[in-house]
Every structure is written in structure tokens, then in C-alpha cells.
Amino acid sequence: MPQFHKLEINKTEWEVPERYQMLTPVGSDTTSGCKVAIKKLARPFQSAVHAKRTYRELRMLKHMNHENVIGLLDVFHPSTSLEDFQHVYLVTHLMGADLNNIVRTQKLSDDHVQFLVYQILRGLKYIHSAGIIHRDLKPSNIAVNEDCELKILDFGLARPTENEMTGYVATRWYRAPEIMLNWMHYNQTVDIWSVGCIMAELLTGRTLFPGTDRILYNRGLQKAKTDIHQLNLIMEVLGTPRDEFMQKISSESVSLHRSINSSSRALWYTHRGNSEQNNVSRDIDHLTRVLVLCGTPTEETLSKITSQEARNYIQSLPPLKKKNFKEVFRGANPLAIELLELMLELDAEKRITAEQALAHPYLAQYADPTDEPVSLPYDQSFEDMELPVEKWKELVYHEVVNFVPQQQMLPADTA
């Protein structure tokens, strides 16, 4: 059992093995000399939902073994037994800046964009091959070191592909339209949409679909206005969805009504629950932004939306023609624009996959199918289990005490 020492970080008590020093602001492993990132899980066993989420994140991180995906270097707890087991600490590589910092501080060359997008897709191919959807890809969840080497971070929202996909998951600016339209069984291409939004941001230095955050007295109204604005942004680029697309919307819980004048649109809706009502309104705002860029969905696409109310809303909008991406991204590499259009495809069934995107000519100078590995099978059978907190806690405890780092994950001087 290692010796632990206590310290306070951001007004929170941490208890870590003595090998980890200088934890403010950056931790250092004195055994390896390697700078590391240590994450203390917040309230890991507060409820059965929290405990299962803790187990899921730990299992996923332990499984990941890829150059472009964050993996687990160490996991520890200061407890001496299962009975007093309360805290979980995860140790990963320290990567430095994230893409959000980079986009805000420097203009990227086309070569840089190619290399970064290639690495994102290379990591995503690996994640998807394990049957996992990340669900929260955004610039702040993608870390880059000084050599422009990239890792995908944060599997807190990730889920296996087979799971029923509901709820509001990805950060709204990078959220695929099918999530907002409440498809129950969306697939891995929700991550590809997010990559498209990120790639557009790398090319332009600006968020592609920035929602509004109006400061309103009523919190629910604030959320509703934000969703409406976000949807408007999407529709400005992609255009109004066509009937075929509308039929793919599955939500039956929202009734939407629209009125339009020369300067503004007003949206009213009824819903049985205030929380869902507010989220739906924000999503409508975001979806509208998407459609303004991408145009009105075709009838074929609308047919895949099963919610009549959502279809009614899109059909009530004036027809929107898809914008010319060459004009929107003026000056960008034509191959980059071509790849963007394949990623920002409204119909998820027609959207390009990570593996297909890696073979696109835009990434040809980096692509190497022999060095784009897939994952070993990932055991996700626990996802169907409904257990009490104490049982999940026991499972987490055994994962922690039996952890053995993969050799590939170790720093060179410790392997």
C-alpha cells in the first residue's frame, strides 16, 4: 500500500500517493519524472446513476489504448478497505493546451488543420470500432501538445452504440441535428457532425453554430430562447428540412407553433415537463442555425423523423436553400470544403463515417490504413445491469485495486 499525503486544491481536500507531487497547478510523478493530469471524480457514489457512471468511465478509460485517445496511466484511492471507499482518482497524460485555446490564440495553416483533423478521425475510428459513441466532442475535449500531437479526452458522456440514445448530451454548438430532433437510436455519426463543426472552427477561427446566451430573468425562458437561436443558426447554413427529413423526428412530446413576420420568428410550444420544454426550445434555436447553412432537408430525410410535431415545425419554416460552402468557407482548401460537406450532412444515415473520412483526399498526406488501428472488443454487458449503489461501488473498488497499466500507456522511462 503506497503512502498518501493530503493537500488542498481549489478548496477541495485531495489525498494522493506521495509519488504525485506539485499538484498545483500541474502534478508530477516523482517516480517517472512525468507530468500528469489527476482527476478526482466528483461524488462518484452519490446515487446508483452516479456510481454506474463512475464504473462506466473507469472501464472505458482502462480499455482505451491508442495514440489519439486519452488512456489511464493510474487509478488510486486512499481507502484501506471497501467499507471506507469513497473517492476515486484517475491519472492520465498531461497534454497542455486544448483546441479551444489554440483556435482562440493563433491562425492555423491548412497543413495544421489537416494534421489535427486526421488525428481526431484516427482516434474516433478506434473509439467507434469499440462500439462506443463519445457524444461530447468539442474543442475543449481535444488536447494538443507542443508537437501538435492530439488526444481525445473526457468519456464522461460516452455510451455504447447499442444503448437507447436519448436526452441532451453533446454541447449544443457541436450537437448533431438528430439529437435535437430526438431520434431515439442515433448512431456514431453524431460524433462526425461534431468533428465537422470543429473542423470548420479550425479553418475559420470562429464557432460555426454559436448559440445565444441571453441573460433573462426567467431561467426557463433563457434556456428556451437559447435553443431557438441555436436552431436558427443551423437552418441559416443548411436550409429548411424537407418532408422526407421531417418524418425522421421521433419526439411526440412537444407541440410547436410558429409565427413569422419580416424581422423575427416567435415560437410557442406546450409540453408536459418544464425541463424538457426548455431543452427543446434551445434545440429548435440551434437546429434553425443548422438549416440556414445546410438547407431544408429532403423528403427522404424528413421521412426518418418520427415526431410529427418536429416535422410540422420544420415544414412551417420558409424553404431554405443550402448555402454554397465555397462562399461560407471562402479561401479554404477545396478538398477541406468537400470533406466538411460530407460531415455536415443532415441525414445521419448518409453522413460519412470516421473510417471513410480518413480515406478522403484532403487527408491523403497523413492517411495510412496500416497505422489506423481498431479497438479490441469492449465488454459492455454491464450496461444492461441495474444495481444498487453499494454493488456498483464494489465493482469500482475491484477495478481500482486490480488495475495494471498497459505497457503502451507508460512513460518511456517506466516501461
Short mmCIF file of N, CA and C in Angstrom, two decimals, residues 40-41 106 139 160 225 331 372-373 412:
data_model
loop_
_atom_site.label_atom_id
_atom_site.label_comp_id
_atom_site.label_asym_id
_atom_site.label_seq_id
_atom_site.Cartn_x
_atom_site.Cartn_y
_atom_site.Cartn_z
N LYS A 40 -10.03 14.03 -9.80
CA LYS A 40 -10.78 13.48 -8.68
C LYS A 40 -12.25 13.48 -9.06
N LEU A 41 -12.85 12.30 -9.12
CA LEU A 41 -14.25 12.20 -9.53
C LEU A 41 -15.15 12.84 -8.48
N GLN A 106 -4.33 31.55 -32.26
CA GLN A 106 -3.47 31.53 -33.44
C GLN A 106 -4.25 31.15 -34.69
N PRO A 139 -13.96 21.39 -28.96
CA PRO A 139 -12.55 21.78 -28.88
C PRO A 139 -11.93 21.62 -27.50
N PRO A 160 -22.07 3.03 -25.06
CA PRO A 160 -22.00 2.01 -26.12
C PRO A 160 -23.05 2.28 -27.18
N LYS A 225 -35.02 30.54 -25.22
CA LYS A 225 -34.52 31.48 -26.23
C LYS A 225 -33.20 30.98 -26.82
N GLY A 331 -11.79 30.80 -49.44
CA GLY A 331 -10.35 30.75 -49.26
C GLY A 331 -9.84 29.44 -48.70
N GLU A 372 -3.81 2.80 -38.66
CA GLU A 372 -5.05 3.37 -38.14
C GLU A 372 -5.81 2.25 -37.43
N PRO A 373 -5.31 1.87 -36.25
CA PRO A 373 -5.79 0.65 -35.60
C PRO A 373 -7.22 0.75 -35.10
N ALA A 412 8.10 6.44 -21.20
CA ALA A 412 9.21 5.64 -21.71
C ALA A 412 10.16 5.21 -20.61
#
